[in-house]
């Protein structure tokens, strides 16, 4: 694809609901704006606004939503967005913050760099030196930046540094001296979080590795300024836009503890899933039924009514299930559900928004939004 096509794809993704978000993060689509509520803070991202958009009303309504939660908010405005949006944000009390260049690098042919069994020099995957994980963490967290996504903030927002995040380290005499990180927040882009050094050689080595090994050949997306911007341009990035942040802090004291978390299969999902299997005698199968023992006083809905003629049509069943879920949950709360293993084998998607979704490993979630 050409660079213009990559950027057009990015523009098309703005203001859309993400396909995935960490557990505990409430994401709400509100007209052309997507709000992310982390408890301690929030972000607003808008789709390109059409002619005649009432920017004042747009800002006021979203500002009220963050005020209710007491969350400080960051709102990004691109250089090619309507100037009226920036004016209305300022008029509403938002303070202009940093301004950065937006840069993109196309994926390179997939040639995973070979790492030495015990590397001692050069740039390598951090997972090759797991014994230095604590040292790498201290270097990344202690780096003053500025970073597009500070390392500690990124992890606190629910991303895992054991798989979700790409981490490169510079080794000198076998010791980690510099760190760089990126994450795949918004497919199809891999977002660069930060570099502890803007040295052109270090930046190029890291980004070349990411361009060659990024998930499914995704392009890299970076927000940078000053010397880091120059190093990225030297590494082959193309500047496609500028972006400025606007910040607003509502009255009151924000929360100090973030509900966002990453569910690690070994320490979180695995033990929970084992408990569920033991307590409910769960045996996922397409041949042996029942696959689960219902506990006393259970409320059970037969989702197979979608597949055969029954007195109550699927729409009525959906309404009953949806009403029950909404009654038992808070707005934005995640709900995990178990469905027949046969559905997973067939690959059939849920036929209504209200249908509870889960995959075989119980790691997919649905959000109650009404």
mmCIF file of N, CA and C in Angstrom, residues 104-111 166 190 192 204-220 235-237:
data_model
loop_
_atom_site.group_PDB
_atom_site.id
_atom_site.type_symbol
_atom_site.label_atom_id
_atom_site.label_comp_id
_atom_site.label_asym_id
_atom_site.label_seq_id
_atom_site.Cartn_x
_atom_site.Cartn_y
_atom_site.Cartn_z
ATOM 1 N N UNK A 104 4.448 7.639 9.959
ATOM 2 C CA UNK A 104 4.115 6.255 9.623
ATOM 3 C C UNK A 104 5.289 5.612 8.909
ATOM 4 N N UNK A 105 5.552 4.359 9.210
ATOM 5 C CA UNK A 105 6.543 3.561 8.491
ATOM 6 C C UNK A 105 5.860 2.296 8.003
ATOM 7 N N UNK A 106 6.007 2.013 6.731
ATOM 8 C CA UNK A 106 5.383 0.822 6.153
ATOM 9 C C UNK A 106 6.093 -0.435 6.629
ATOM 10 N N UNK A 107 5.387 -1.557 6.706
ATOM 11 C CA UNK A 107 6.033 -2.811 7.104
ATOM 12 C C UNK A 107 7.082 -3.231 6.086
ATOM 13 N N UNK A 108 8.100 -3.912 6.577
ATOM 14 C CA UNK A 108 9.168 -4.434 5.732
ATOM 15 C C UNK A 108 8.950 -5.928 5.522
ATOM 16 N N UNK A 109 9.630 -6.521 4.543
ATOM 17 C CA UNK A 109 9.504 -7.986 4.352
ATOM 18 C C UNK A 109 9.753 -8.709 5.661
ATOM 19 N N UNK A 110 8.927 -9.712 5.909
ATOM 20 C CA UNK A 110 8.988 -10.403 7.199
ATOM 21 C C UNK A 110 10.221 -11.290 7.274
ATOM 22 N N UNK A 111 11.249 -10.738 7.870
ATOM 23 C CA UNK A 111 12.482 -11.477 8.103
ATOM 24 C C UNK A 111 12.850 -11.281 9.566
ATOM 25 N N UNK A 166 5.567 -4.940 22.427
ATOM 26 C CA UNK A 166 6.859 -5.222 21.808
ATOM 27 C C UNK A 166 7.914 -4.406 22.550
ATOM 28 N N UNK A 190 0.699 -0.682 14.538
ATOM 29 C CA UNK A 190 1.460 -0.903 15.747
ATOM 30 C C UNK A 190 1.924 0.462 16.232
ATOM 31 N N UNK A 192 3.968 3.092 18.419
ATOM 32 C CA UNK A 192 5.215 3.229 19.164
ATOM 33 C C UNK A 192 4.931 3.982 20.454
ATOM 34 N N UNK A 204 16.580 3.461 14.686
ATOM 35 C CA UNK A 204 16.468 2.694 13.440
ATOM 36 C C UNK A 204 16.506 1.197 13.718
ATOM 37 N N UNK A 205 17.398 0.753 14.592
ATOM 38 C CA UNK A 205 17.500 -0.686 14.877
ATOM 39 C C UNK A 205 16.186 -1.215 15.440
ATOM 40 N N UNK A 206 15.575 -0.459 16.355
ATOM 41 C CA UNK A 206 14.311 -0.902 16.954
ATOM 42 C C UNK A 206 13.178 -0.900 15.936
ATOM 43 N N UNK A 207 13.046 0.182 15.197
ATOM 44 C CA UNK A 207 11.925 0.282 14.261
ATOM 45 C C UNK A 207 12.070 -0.693 13.096
ATOM 46 N N UNK A 208 13.306 -0.960 12.670
ATOM 47 C CA UNK A 208 13.487 -1.971 11.622
ATOM 48 C C UNK A 208 13.011 -3.331 12.101
ATOM 49 N N UNK A 209 13.331 -3.669 13.344
ATOM 50 C CA UNK A 209 12.884 -4.954 13.888
ATOM 51 C C UNK A 209 11.367 -5.003 13.953
ATOM 52 N N UNK A 210 10.747 -3.914 14.389
ATOM 53 C CA UNK A 210 9.291 -3.880 14.481
ATOM 54 C C UNK A 210 8.647 -3.929 13.104
ATOM 55 N N UNK A 211 9.221 -3.236 12.149
ATOM 56 C CA UNK A 211 8.657 -3.262 10.791
ATOM 57 C C UNK A 211 8.728 -4.653 10.186
ATOM 58 N N UNK A 212 9.744 -5.425 10.572
ATOM 59 C CA UNK A 212 9.916 -6.766 10.025
ATOM 60 C C UNK A 212 9.117 -7.816 10.781
ATOM 61 N N UNK A 213 8.870 -7.562 12.057
ATOM 62 C CA UNK A 213 8.240 -8.615 12.866
ATOM 63 C C UNK A 213 6.908 -8.206 13.464
ATOM 64 N N UNK A 214 6.414 -6.996 13.157
ATOM 65 C CA UNK A 214 5.146 -6.552 13.736
ATOM 66 C C UNK A 214 4.028 -7.496 13.327
ATOM 67 N N UNK A 215 2.988 -7.557 14.182
ATOM 68 C CA UNK A 215 1.892 -8.493 13.970
ATOM 69 C C UNK A 215 1.281 -8.323 12.584
ATOM 70 N N UNK A 216 1.245 -9.420 11.806
ATOM 71 C CA UNK A 216 0.572 -9.454 10.514
ATOM 72 C C UNK A 216 1.072 -8.386 9.543
ATOM 73 N N UNK A 217 2.327 -7.952 9.730
ATOM 74 C CA UNK A 217 2.879 -6.960 8.825
ATOM 75 C C UNK A 217 2.228 -5.599 8.949
ATOM 76 N N UNK A 218 1.928 -5.162 10.157
ATOM 77 C CA UNK A 218 1.275 -3.870 10.353
ATOM 78 C C UNK A 218 2.266 -2.732 10.221
ATOM 79 N N UNK A 219 1.826 -1.588 9.714
ATOM 80 C CA UNK A 219 2.685 -0.409 9.684
ATOM 81 C C UNK A 219 2.874 0.148 11.089
ATOM 82 N N UNK A 220 3.946 0.925 11.272
ATOM 83 C CA UNK A 220 4.206 1.563 12.554
ATOM 84 C C UNK A 220 3.634 2.970 12.552
ATOM 85 N N UNK A 235 15.077 7.178 10.005
ATOM 86 C CA UNK A 235 14.867 5.728 9.987
ATOM 87 C C UNK A 235 13.885 5.297 8.908
ATOM 88 N N UNK A 236 13.362 6.248 8.118
ATOM 89 C CA UNK A 236 12.480 5.886 7.013
ATOM 90 C C UNK A 236 11.019 6.199 7.213
ATOM 91 N N UNK A 237 10.660 6.868 8.308
ATOM 92 C CA UNK A 237 9.269 7.244 8.543
ATOM 93 C C UNK A 237 8.885 8.428 7.655
#
